[in-house]
Structure formats: C-alpha cells, structure tokens
PDB file of C-alpha atoms and ligand atoms in Angstrom:
ATOM      1  CA  UNK W  26    -128.603  89.330 -87.256  1.00  0.00           C
ATOM      2  CA  UNK W  27    -128.804  87.185 -84.128  1.00  0.00           C
ATOM      3  CA  UNK W  28    -128.753  88.734 -80.651  1.00  0.00           C
ATOM      4  CA  UNK W  29    -125.334  89.071 -79.023  1.00  0.00           C
ATOM      5  CA  UNK W  30    -124.294  86.761 -76.207  1.00  0.00           C
ATOM      6  CA  UNK W  31    -124.672  87.818 -72.598  1.00  0.00           C
ATOM      7  CA  UNK W  32    -121.725  86.235 -70.787  1.00  0.00           C
ATOM      8  CA  UNK W  33    -121.666  86.261 -67.016  1.00  0.00           C
ATOM      9  CA  UNK W  34    -118.338  85.549 -65.338  1.00  0.00           C
ATOM     10  CA  UNK W  35    -118.278  84.966 -61.585  1.00  0.00           C
ATOM     11  CA  UNK W  36    -115.867  83.402 -59.173  1.00  0.00           C
ATOM     12  CA  UNK W  37    -114.377  84.071 -55.793  1.00  0.00           C
ATOM     13  CA  UNK W  38    -112.530  87.322 -55.213  1.00  0.00           C
ATOM     14  CA  UNK W  39    -108.889  86.681 -56.125  1.00  0.00           C
ATOM     15  CA  UNK W  40    -109.650  83.887 -58.619  1.00  0.00           C
ATOM     16  CA  UNK W  41    -108.266  86.114 -61.355  1.00  0.00           C
ATOM     17  CA  UNK W  42    -111.506  87.192 -63.091  1.00  0.00           C
ATOM     18  CA  UNK W  43    -110.371  90.759 -63.786  1.00  0.00           C
ATOM     19  CA  UNK W  44    -106.996  89.578 -65.066  1.00  0.00           C
ATOM     20  CA  UNK W  45    -108.541  86.913 -67.304  1.00  0.00           C
ATOM     21  CA  UNK W  46    -111.324  89.190 -68.585  1.00  0.00           C
ATOM     22  CA  UNK W  47    -108.847  91.983 -69.356  1.00  0.00           C
ATOM     23  CA  UNK W  48    -106.696  89.629 -71.448  1.00  0.00           C
ATOM     24  CA  UNK W  49    -109.777  88.147 -73.097  1.00  0.00           C
ATOM     25  CA  UNK W  50    -110.762  91.627 -74.217  1.00  0.00           C
ATOM     26  CA  UNK W  51    -107.366  92.359 -75.703  1.00  0.00           C
ATOM     27  CA  UNK W  52    -107.688  89.156 -77.733  1.00  0.00           C
ATOM     28  CA  UNK W  53    -111.354  89.770 -78.566  1.00  0.00           C
ATOM     29  CA  UNK W  54    -111.685  93.581 -78.720  1.00  0.00           C
ATOM     30  CA  UNK W  55    -115.164  93.205 -80.170  1.00  0.00           C
ATOM     31  CA  UNK W  56    -116.339  91.769 -76.848  1.00  0.00           C
ATOM     32  CA  UNK W  57    -118.111  94.474 -74.854  1.00  0.00           C
ATOM     33  CA  UNK W  58    -117.583  94.821 -71.136  1.00  0.00           C
ATOM     34  CA  UNK W  59    -120.308  96.080 -68.871  1.00  0.00           C
ATOM     35  CA  UNK W  60    -118.898  98.663 -66.458  1.00  0.00           C
ATOM     36  CA  UNK W  61    -120.594  98.316 -63.075  1.00  0.00           C
ATOM     37  CA  UNK W  62    -121.588 100.968 -60.606  1.00  0.00           C
ATOM     38  CA  UNK W  63    -120.118 100.608 -57.115  1.00  0.00           C
ATOM     39  CA  UNK W  64    -120.109 102.463 -53.818  1.00  0.00           C
ATOM     40  CA  UNK W  65    -116.615 101.227 -52.921  1.00  0.00           C
ATOM     41  CA  UNK W  66    -113.597 103.518 -53.192  1.00  0.00           C
ATOM     42  CA  UNK W  67    -111.275 103.202 -56.184  1.00  0.00           C
ATOM     43  CA  UNK W  68    -108.143 101.065 -55.717  1.00  0.00           C
ATOM     44  CA  UNK W  69    -104.790 102.394 -56.887  1.00  0.00           C
ATOM     45  CA  UNK W  70    -104.829 102.528 -60.676  1.00  0.00           C
ATOM     46  CA  UNK W  71    -108.602 102.150 -61.046  1.00  0.00           C
ATOM     47  CA  UNK W  72    -110.335 104.695 -63.252  1.00  0.00           C
ATOM     48  CA  UNK W  73    -113.842 106.115 -63.313  1.00  0.00           C
ATOM     49  CA  UNK W  74    -115.831 104.663 -66.220  1.00  0.00           C
ATOM     50  CA  UNK W  75    -113.128 102.095 -67.027  1.00  0.00           C
ATOM     51  CA  UNK W  76    -113.083  99.812 -63.973  1.00  0.00           C
ATOM     52  CA  UNK W  77    -116.274 101.084 -62.355  1.00  0.00           C
ATOM     53  CA  UNK W  78    -118.569 104.054 -62.105  1.00  0.00           C
ATOM     54  CA  UNK W  79    -117.794 105.113 -58.517  1.00  0.00           C
ATOM     55  CA  UNK W  80    -120.883 106.533 -56.807  1.00  0.00           C
ATOM     56  CA  UNK W  81    -122.030 107.456 -53.299  1.00  0.00           C
ATOM     57  CA  UNK W  82    -124.507 105.237 -51.442  1.00  0.00           C
ATOM     58  CA  UNK W  83    -127.174 107.908 -52.016  1.00  0.00           C
ATOM     59  CA  UNK W  84    -126.551 108.023 -55.758  1.00  0.00           C
ATOM     60  CA  UNK W  85    -126.636 104.224 -55.895  1.00  0.00           C
ATOM     61  CA  UNK W  86    -129.950 104.110 -54.014  1.00  0.00           C
ATOM     62  CA  UNK W  87    -131.390 106.649 -56.456  1.00  0.00           C
ATOM     63  CA  UNK W  88    -130.358 104.526 -59.458  1.00  0.00           C
ATOM     64  CA  UNK W  89    -131.970 101.524 -57.780  1.00  0.00           C
ATOM     65  CA  UNK W  90    -135.179 103.473 -57.203  1.00  0.00           C
ATOM     66  CA  UNK W  91    -135.144 104.430 -60.914  1.00  0.00           C
ATOM     67  CA  UNK W  92    -134.898 100.712 -61.837  1.00  0.00           C
ATOM     68  CA  UNK W  93    -131.632 101.334 -63.703  1.00  0.00           C
ATOM     69  CA  UNK W  94    -130.004  98.022 -62.742  1.00  0.00           C
ATOM     70  CA  UNK W  95    -130.226  94.615 -64.399  1.00  0.00           C
ATOM     71  CA  UNK W  96    -129.031  93.240 -61.071  1.00  0.00           C
ATOM     72  CA  UNK W  97    -127.461  94.575 -57.921  1.00  0.00           C
ATOM     73  CA  UNK W  98    -125.903  93.169 -54.794  1.00  0.00           C
ATOM     74  CA  UNK W  99    -124.350  94.170 -51.519  1.00  0.00           C
ATOM     75  CA  UNK W 100    -120.887  92.616 -51.287  1.00  0.00           C
ATOM     76  CA  UNK W 101    -118.187  93.013 -48.637  1.00  0.00           C
ATOM     77  CA  UNK W 102    -119.879  96.117 -47.240  1.00  0.00           C
ATOM     78  CA  UNK W 103    -120.407  97.870 -50.592  1.00  0.00           C
ATOM     79  CA  UNK W 104    -123.090  97.956 -53.281  1.00  0.00           C
ATOM     80  CA  UNK W 105    -122.508  96.902 -56.873  1.00  0.00           C
ATOM     81  CA  UNK W 106    -124.895  97.024 -59.828  1.00  0.00           C
ATOM     82  CA  UNK W 107    -125.022  96.443 -63.602  1.00  0.00           C
ATOM     83  CA  UNK W 108    -126.562  99.265 -65.662  1.00  0.00           C
ATOM     84  CA  UNK W 109    -129.437  97.620 -67.538  1.00  0.00           C
ATOM     85  CA  UNK W 110    -129.941  99.796 -70.601  1.00  0.00           C
ATOM     86  CA  UNK W 111    -126.383  99.497 -71.918  1.00  0.00           C
ATOM     87  CA  UNK W 112    -126.406  95.697 -71.675  1.00  0.00           C
ATOM     88  CA  UNK W 113    -129.720  95.277 -73.486  1.00  0.00           C
ATOM     89  CA  UNK W 114    -128.761  97.798 -76.203  1.00  0.00           C
ATOM     90  CA  UNK W 115    -125.528  95.915 -76.933  1.00  0.00           C
ATOM     91  CA  UNK W 116    -127.235  92.530 -77.156  1.00  0.00           C
ATOM     92  CA  UNK W 117    -129.984  93.898 -79.406  1.00  0.00           C
ATOM     93  CA  UNK W 118    -127.257  95.243 -81.734  1.00  0.00           C
ATOM     94  CA  UNK W 119    -125.806  91.720 -81.998  1.00  0.00           C
ATOM     95  CA  UNK W 120    -122.798  92.547 -79.823  1.00  0.00           C
ATOM     96  CA  UNK W 121    -121.520  90.115 -77.217  1.00  0.00           C
ATOM     97  CA  UNK W 122    -121.173  91.528 -73.736  1.00  0.00           C
ATOM     98  CA  UNK W 123    -119.425  90.291 -70.653  1.00  0.00           C
ATOM     99  CA  UNK W 124    -120.501  90.922 -67.062  1.00  0.00           C
ATOM    100  CA  UNK W 125    -117.960  90.221 -64.365  1.00  0.00           C
ATOM    101  CA  UNK W 126    -120.177  90.006 -61.301  1.00  0.00           C
ATOM    102  CA  UNK W 127    -120.530  87.997 -58.125  1.00  0.00           C
ATOM    103  CA  UNK W 128    -122.900  85.131 -57.593  1.00  0.00           C
ATOM    104  CA  UNK W 129    -125.964  86.829 -56.028  1.00  0.00           C
ATOM    105  CA  UNK W 130    -126.122  89.195 -58.990  1.00  0.00           C
ATOM    106  CA  UNK W 131    -125.461  86.390 -61.478  1.00  0.00           C
ATOM    107  CA  UNK W 132    -128.460  84.489 -60.113  1.00  0.00           C
ATOM    108  CA  UNK W 133    -130.653  87.573 -60.560  1.00  0.00           C
ATOM    109  CA  UNK W 134    -129.505  87.845 -64.189  1.00  0.00           C
ATOM    110  CA  UNK W 135    -130.185  84.132 -64.719  1.00  0.00           C
ATOM    111  CA  UNK W 136    -133.763  84.576 -63.522  1.00  0.00           C
ATOM    112  CA  UNK W 137    -134.319  87.609 -65.771  1.00  0.00           C
ATOM    113  CA  UNK W 138    -132.450  86.452 -68.877  1.00  0.00           C
ATOM    114  CA  UNK W 139    -132.421  82.731 -69.519  1.00  0.00           C
ATOM    115  CA  UNK W 140    -130.278  82.934 -72.681  1.00  0.00           C
ATOM    116  CA  UNK W 141    -127.221  84.060 -70.709  1.00  0.00           C
ATOM    117  CA  UNK W 142    -124.048  81.988 -70.552  1.00  0.00           C
ATOM    118  CA  UNK W 143    -122.849  81.547 -66.972  1.00  0.00           C
ATOM    119  CA  UNK W 144    -119.167  80.867 -66.347  1.00  0.00           C
ATOM    120  CA  UNK W 145    -117.538  80.277 -62.951  1.00  0.00           C
ATOM    121  CA  UNK W 146    -113.781  80.917 -62.673  1.00  0.00           C
ATOM    122  CA  UNK W 147    -111.880  79.113 -59.911  1.00  0.00           C
ATOM    123  CA  UNK W 148    -108.237  78.964 -58.864  1.00  0.00           C
ATOM    124  CA  UNK W 149    -106.650  75.499 -58.888  1.00  0.00           C
ATOM    125  CA  UNK W 150    -106.743  75.433 -55.048  1.00  0.00           C
ATOM    126  CA  UNK W 151    -108.137  77.604 -52.252  1.00  0.00           C
ATOM    127  CA  UNK W 152    -104.622  78.195 -51.021  1.00  0.00           C
ATOM    128  CA  UNK W 153    -103.780  79.742 -54.417  1.00  0.00           C
ATOM    129  CA  UNK W 154    -106.761  81.999 -53.868  1.00  0.00           C
ATOM    130  CA  UNK W 155    -105.431  83.289 -50.558  1.00  0.00           C
ATOM    131  CA  UNK W 156    -102.005  83.939 -52.078  1.00  0.00           C
ATOM    132  CA  UNK W 157    -103.495  85.816 -55.006  1.00  0.00           C
ATOM    133  CA  UNK W 158    -105.582  88.091 -52.794  1.00  0.00           C
ATOM    134  CA  UNK W 159    -102.490  88.783 -50.657  1.00  0.00           C
ATOM    135  CA  UNK W 160    -100.401  89.423 -53.776  1.00  0.00           C
ATOM    136  CA  UNK W 161    -102.915  92.007 -54.982  1.00  0.00           C
ATOM    137  CA  UNK W 162    -102.255  93.772 -51.661  1.00  0.00           C
ATOM    138  CA  UNK W 163    -105.600  95.551 -51.617  1.00  0.00           C
ATOM    139  CA  UNK W 164    -107.179  94.050 -48.484  1.00  0.00           C
ATOM    140  CA  UNK W 165    -106.926  94.487 -44.731  1.00  0.00           C
ATOM    141  CA  UNK W 166    -106.604  91.214 -42.702  1.00  0.00           C
ATOM    142  CA  UNK W 167    -110.362  91.393 -41.855  1.00  0.00           C
ATOM    143  CA  UNK W 168    -111.457  91.971 -45.427  1.00  0.00           C
ATOM    144  CA  UNK W 169    -109.102  89.193 -46.594  1.00  0.00           C
ATOM    145  CA  UNK W 170    -110.800  86.727 -44.209  1.00  0.00           C
ATOM    146  CA  UNK W 171    -114.256  87.978 -45.264  1.00  0.00           C
ATOM    147  CA  UNK W 172    -113.444  87.489 -48.958  1.00  0.00           C
ATOM    148  CA  UNK W 173    -111.878  84.100 -48.286  1.00  0.00           C
ATOM    149  CA  UNK W 174    -114.805  82.693 -46.305  1.00  0.00           C
ATOM    150  CA  UNK W 175    -117.367  84.052 -48.763  1.00  0.00           C
ATOM    151  CA  UNK W 176    -115.323  82.424 -51.563  1.00  0.00           C
ATOM    152  CA  UNK W 177    -115.793  79.105 -49.831  1.00  0.00           C
ATOM    153  CA  UNK W 178    -119.562  79.673 -49.424  1.00  0.00           C
ATOM    154  CA  UNK W 179    -119.913  80.582 -53.100  1.00  0.00           C
ATOM    155  CA  UNK W 180    -118.712  77.142 -54.129  1.00  0.00           C
ATOM    156  CA  UNK W 181    -122.054  75.684 -53.054  1.00  0.00           C
ATOM    157  CA  UNK W 182    -123.695  77.551 -55.975  1.00  0.00           C
ATOM    158  CA  UNK W 183    -121.475  76.071 -58.674  1.00  0.00           C
ATOM    159  CA  UNK W 184    -124.367  74.076 -60.139  1.00  0.00           C
ATOM    160  CA  UNK W 185    -126.132  77.291 -61.146  1.00  0.00           C
ATOM    161  CA  UNK W 186    -123.394  77.923 -63.752  1.00  0.00           C
ATOM    162  CA  UNK W 187    -123.002  76.306 -67.167  1.00  0.00           C
ATOM    163  CA  UNK W 188    -119.192  76.244 -67.289  1.00  0.00           C
ATOM    164  CA  UNK W 189    -116.339  75.857 -64.804  1.00  0.00           C
ATOM    165  CA  UNK W 190    -113.049  77.461 -65.881  1.00  0.00           C
ATOM    166  CA  UNK W 191    -109.887  76.795 -63.882  1.00  0.00           C
ATOM    167  CA  UNK W 192    -107.529  79.768 -63.888  1.00  0.00           C
ATOM    168  CA  UNK W 193    -104.277  77.848 -63.480  1.00  0.00           C
ATOM    169  CA  UNK W 194    -102.631  79.978 -66.123  1.00  0.00           C
ATOM    170  CA  UNK W 195    -104.168  83.171 -67.481  1.00  0.00           C
ATOM    171  CA  UNK W 196    -103.493  82.116 -71.091  1.00  0.00           C
ATOM    172  CA  UNK W 197    -105.252  78.776 -70.635  1.00  0.00           C
ATOM    173  CA  UNK W 198    -108.207  80.303 -68.810  1.00  0.00           C
ATOM    174  CA  UNK W 199    -108.624  82.870 -71.606  1.00  0.00           C
ATOM    175  CA  UNK W 200    -108.440  80.116 -74.207  1.00  0.00           C
ATOM    176  CA  UNK W 201    -111.148  78.172 -72.357  1.00  0.00           C
ATOM    177  CA  UNK W 202    -113.495  81.141 -72.292  1.00  0.00           C
ATOM    178  CA  UNK W 203    -112.831  81.864 -75.975  1.00  0.00           C
ATOM    179  CA  UNK W 204    -113.746  78.277 -76.763  1.00  0.00           C
ATOM    180  CA  UNK W 205    -116.971  78.595 -74.791  1.00  0.00           C
ATOM    181  CA  UNK W 206    -117.890  81.723 -76.759  1.00  0.00           C
ATOM    182  CA  UNK W 207    -117.205  80.016 -80.087  1.00  0.00           C
ATOM    183  CA  UNK W 208    -119.229  76.927 -79.106  1.00  0.00           C
ATOM    184  CA  UNK W 209    -122.146  78.973 -77.765  1.00  0.00           C
ATOM    185  CA  UNK W 210    -122.323  80.907 -81.032  1.00  0.00           C
ATOM    186  CA  UNK W 211    -122.656  77.637 -82.956  1.00  0.00           C
ATOM    187  CA  UNK W 212    -125.562  76.383 -80.875  1.00  0.00           C
ATOM    188  CA  UNK W 213    -128.586  75.464 -82.974  1.00  0.00           C
ATOM    189  CA  UNK W 214    -130.960  77.501 -80.807  1.00  0.00           C
ATOM    190  CA  UNK W 215    -128.826  80.636 -81.275  1.00  0.00           C
ATOM    191  CA  UNK W 216    -128.983  80.401 -85.064  1.00  0.00           C
ATOM    192  CA  UNK W 217    -132.703  80.554 -85.730  1.00  0.00           C
ATOM    193  CA  UNK W 218    -132.385  83.262 -88.402  1.00  0.00           C
ATOM    194  CA  UNK W 219    -129.646  81.477 -90.335  1.00  0.00           C
ATOM    195  CA  UNK W 220    -131.621  78.212 -90.253  1.00  0.00           C
ATOM    196  CA  UNK W 221    -134.728  79.988 -91.530  1.00  0.00           C
ATOM    197  CA  UNK W 222    -132.746  81.721 -94.290  1.00  0.00           C
ATOM    198  CA  UNK W 223    -131.280  78.421 -95.503  1.00  0.00           C
ATOM    199  CA  UNK W 224    -134.688  76.757 -95.504  1.00  0.00           C
ATOM    200  CA  UNK W 225    -136.272  79.721 -97.346  1.00  0.00           C
ATOM    201  CA  UNK W 226    -133.450  79.697 -99.909  1.00  0.00           C
ATOM    202  CA  UNK W 227    -134.155  76.032-100.579  1.00  0.00           C
ATOM    203  CA  UNK W 228    -137.843  76.762-101.021  1.00  0.00           C
ATOM    204  CA  UNK W 229    -137.045  79.720-103.364  1.00  0.00           C
ATOM    205  CA  UNK W 230    -134.972  77.361-105.490  1.00  0.00           C
ATOM    206  CA  UNK W 231    -137.811  74.882-105.744  1.00  0.00           C
ATOM    207  CA  UNK W 232    -136.214  72.214-103.490  1.00  0.00           C
TER     208      UNK W 232
HETATM  209  P1  ADP I 310    -110.467  88.822 -59.163  1.00  0.00           P
HETATM  210  O1  ADP I 310    -110.836  89.803 -60.225  1.00  0.00           O
HETATM  211  O2  ADP I 310    -111.079  87.475 -59.385  1.00  0.00           O
HETATM  212  O3  ADP I 310    -110.740  89.317 -57.761  1.00  0.00           O
HETATM  213  P2  ADP I 310    -107.724  89.491 -59.920  1.00  0.00           P
HETATM  214  O4  ADP I 310    -107.783  89.425 -61.397  1.00  0.00           O
HETATM  215  O5  ADP I 310    -107.667  90.818 -59.231  1.00  0.00           O
HETATM  216  O6  ADP I 310    -108.885  88.594 -59.250  1.00  0.00           O
HETATM  217  O7  ADP I 310    -106.430  88.611 -59.498  1.00  0.00           O
HETATM  218  C1  ADP I 310    -106.009  88.509 -58.149  1.00  0.00           C
HETATM  219  C2  ADP I 310    -104.480  88.385 -58.129  1.00  0.00           C
HETATM  220  O8  ADP I 310    -104.098  87.126 -58.705  1.00  0.00           O
HETATM  221  C3  ADP I 310    -103.775  89.460 -58.983  1.00  0.00           C
HETATM  222  O9  ADP I 310    -102.605  89.853 -58.325  1.00  0.00           O
HETATM  223  C4  ADP I 310    -103.448  88.734 -60.295  1.00  0.00           C
HETATM  224  O10 ADP I 310    -102.300  89.263 -60.908  1.00  0.00           O
HETATM  225  C5  ADP I 310    -103.204  87.302 -59.809  1.00  0.00           C
HETATM  226  N1  ADP I 310    -103.530  86.266 -60.811  1.00  0.00           N
HETATM  227  C6  ADP I 310    -104.574  86.228 -61.673  1.00  0.00           C
HETATM  228  N2  ADP I 310    -104.550  85.098 -62.426  1.00  0.00           N
HETATM  229  C7  ADP I 310    -103.459  84.404 -62.013  1.00  0.00           C
HETATM  230  C8  ADP I 310    -102.888  83.133 -62.407  1.00  0.00           C
HETATM  231  N3  ADP I 310    -103.425  82.343 -63.360  1.00  0.00           N
HETATM  232  N4  ADP I 310    -101.761  82.743 -61.780  1.00  0.00           N
HETATM  233  C9  ADP I 310    -101.200  83.512 -60.798  1.00  0.00           C
HETATM  234  N5  ADP I 310    -101.684  84.702 -60.373  1.00  0.00           N
HETATM  235  C10 ADP I 310    -102.808  85.145 -60.973  1.00  0.00           C
HETATM  236  P1  5GP I 311    -114.104  94.135 -56.260  1.00  0.00           P
HETATM  237  O1  5GP I 311    -114.447  95.010 -55.078  1.00  0.00           O
HETATM  238  O2  5GP I 311    -113.016  93.129 -55.917  1.00  0.00           O
HETATM  239  O3  5GP I 311    -113.847  94.895 -57.530  1.00  0.00           O
HETATM  240  O4  5GP I 311    -115.407  93.261 -56.555  1.00  0.00           O
HETATM  241  C1  5GP I 311    -115.970  92.509 -55.531  1.00  0.00           C
HETATM  242  C2  5GP I 311    -116.973  91.549 -56.142  1.00  0.00           C
HETATM  243  O5  5GP I 311    -118.063  92.279 -56.727  1.00  0.00           O
HETATM  244  C3  5GP I 311    -116.366  90.697 -57.271  1.00  0.00           C
HETATM  245  O6  5GP I 311    -116.799  89.353 -57.089  1.00  0.00           O
HETATM  246  C4  5GP I 311    -116.972  91.305 -58.518  1.00  0.00           C
HETATM  247  O7  5GP I 311    -117.118  90.347 -59.550  1.00  0.00           O
HETATM  248  C5  5GP I 311    -118.326  91.751 -58.005  1.00  0.00           C
HETATM  249  N1  5GP I 311    -118.971  92.755 -58.842  1.00  0.00           N
HETATM  250  C6  5GP I 311    -118.399  93.733 -59.581  1.00  0.00           C
HETATM  251  N2  5GP I 311    -119.346  94.425 -60.221  1.00  0.00           N
HETATM  252  C7  5GP I 311    -120.537  93.883 -59.885  1.00  0.00           C
HETATM  253  C8  5GP I 311    -121.899  94.146 -60.251  1.00  0.00           C
HETATM  254  O8  5GP I 311    -122.233  95.033 -61.024  1.00  0.00           O
HETATM  255  N3  5GP I 311    -122.843  93.348 -59.697  1.00  0.00           N
HETATM  256  C9  5GP I 311    -122.538  92.346 -58.833  1.00  0.00           C
HETATM  257  N4  5GP I 311    -123.553  91.606 -58.369  1.00  0.00           N
HETATM  258  N5  5GP I 311    -121.286  92.064 -58.488  1.00  0.00           N
HETATM  259  C10 5GP I 311    -120.301  92.821 -58.994  1.00  0.00           C
END
C-alpha cells in the first residue's frame, strides 16, 4: 500500500475553500479532512470537532508547547493549528487527507513534508472575493478590510503552490481538484511499490 496523499488547499478568505472542500468531500467521502484547532469563536452553525476544535489561547499555547501541531499560524488576530498525529496516522494508513489552511501554515507544511500537493484556490476576480466575504456576513468592516488586504498580499506567494484552481463555479472547482487528485495518484514516484511488484512478478516468471 502506498502512502496517502497530503493535500493542502489555501487561498484568500472568501475564495470559497470551505464550500469547495465540503462539496469535494461529499463526492469523495473517502477523503479525510483535518480538523484544525483555533482560538477564534465559532460562527453561527459551526460545530466543535466538525469545523474546528475551539480552544482558549492558553490551551492552544499548551498544545504548541507539547509539539502537537504540524503547523500553526496567527491569522486575523487568532491562532490556528493542524494536529500532527492525526494527519500522519491517516497518510501512513494509505488514506488521503486534506488540509484547508492559510499560506504561512502551508509553507511550514511544505518545508516539513515535501510530498504534499499544494493547491491555491482563487476567485475569478478580487471584486468577487469582496462580494463573497460580504455575502457570508461574518465580518465587521475592519475585519473585512483586513481579510481583503491580506488576500492581496497572499497572491505574491502563488509560486509556492503546485496548482492554481479558479473557483468560478463550485462544481468546476471541485472537478479540477478531483482531477488533480487522480493525476497525483498516477505519478510514477507515488507508485514505487506497484512498480517493484510488477518487476518482481516478471522476474518470478523468468522474464
Ligand atoms: P473561504 O472558506 O475561502 O473563506 P467560503 O467557502 O466561506 O470561503 O465562501 C465565501 C462565500 O462565497 C460563501 O458565502 C459561499 O457560499 C460563497 N461562494 C463560494 N464559492 C462560490 C462560487 N463559486 N460562486 C459564488 N459564491 C461562492
Ligand atoms: P476562518 O477564520 O475564516 O475559518 O479561517 C481563516 C483562515 O485560517 C483561512 O484562510 C483558513 O484556511 C485558515 N486556517 C484554518 N485552519 C488553519 C490551520 O490549522 N492552520 C493554518 N495555518 N491556517 C488555518
């Protein structure tokens, strides 16, 4: 059995990552989703252990001190982190896992795990981005501006990612990410065991 894929999806707040990843998971239920820890308060409809593990700043700092995170970052005034053990267990069991995290954290993962697949989701235009954040209705005017200007800054790190997915329509964006997953699984360097088995089989048959 080959290791599972570690997929990292980033993109500016409001690009539609949560929407796209949620639909991707309904179409690919076998795809695991890493649930992050955050110090921010739950939004309406968000559930503990489903959207995030909601923790106090003190609890978060303790987890950091215990080296429990694969990566962590301070974003828009709150801390976010990916629990390490769960991710590595899933990959070792051959299961694919998706991390929906921002860019600083994605770069930390890239440094620690070079077999990851890094995908950046963008809206068709920055004005779409503003409308989507407004539509979600979760931000104050200050936090909207903060998210919008940090979205613009994040674009300078696009080259760190392997794939750019435009979220013009959710269906198309999901289809693009599915295609990336299929292609990545066919990569020669991800199929070392199968290659070896085929070569051994040939040798066993006297070829
Ligand atoms: P993110 O997780 O990147 O911050 P969300 O998934 O919360 O973004 O989406 C932000 C808003 O944009 C939501 O109201 C969502 O319904 C909407 N949205 C997501 N994808 C699209 C799309 N392709 N077209 C129009 N609106 C979208
Ligand atoms: P939100 O508050 O809108 O849920 O998330 C804000 C940003 O934090 C988003 O870009 C989201 O992808 C990112 N994020 C969520 N979880 C994590 C995490 O565990 N680590 C990092 N680095 N970013 C995260």
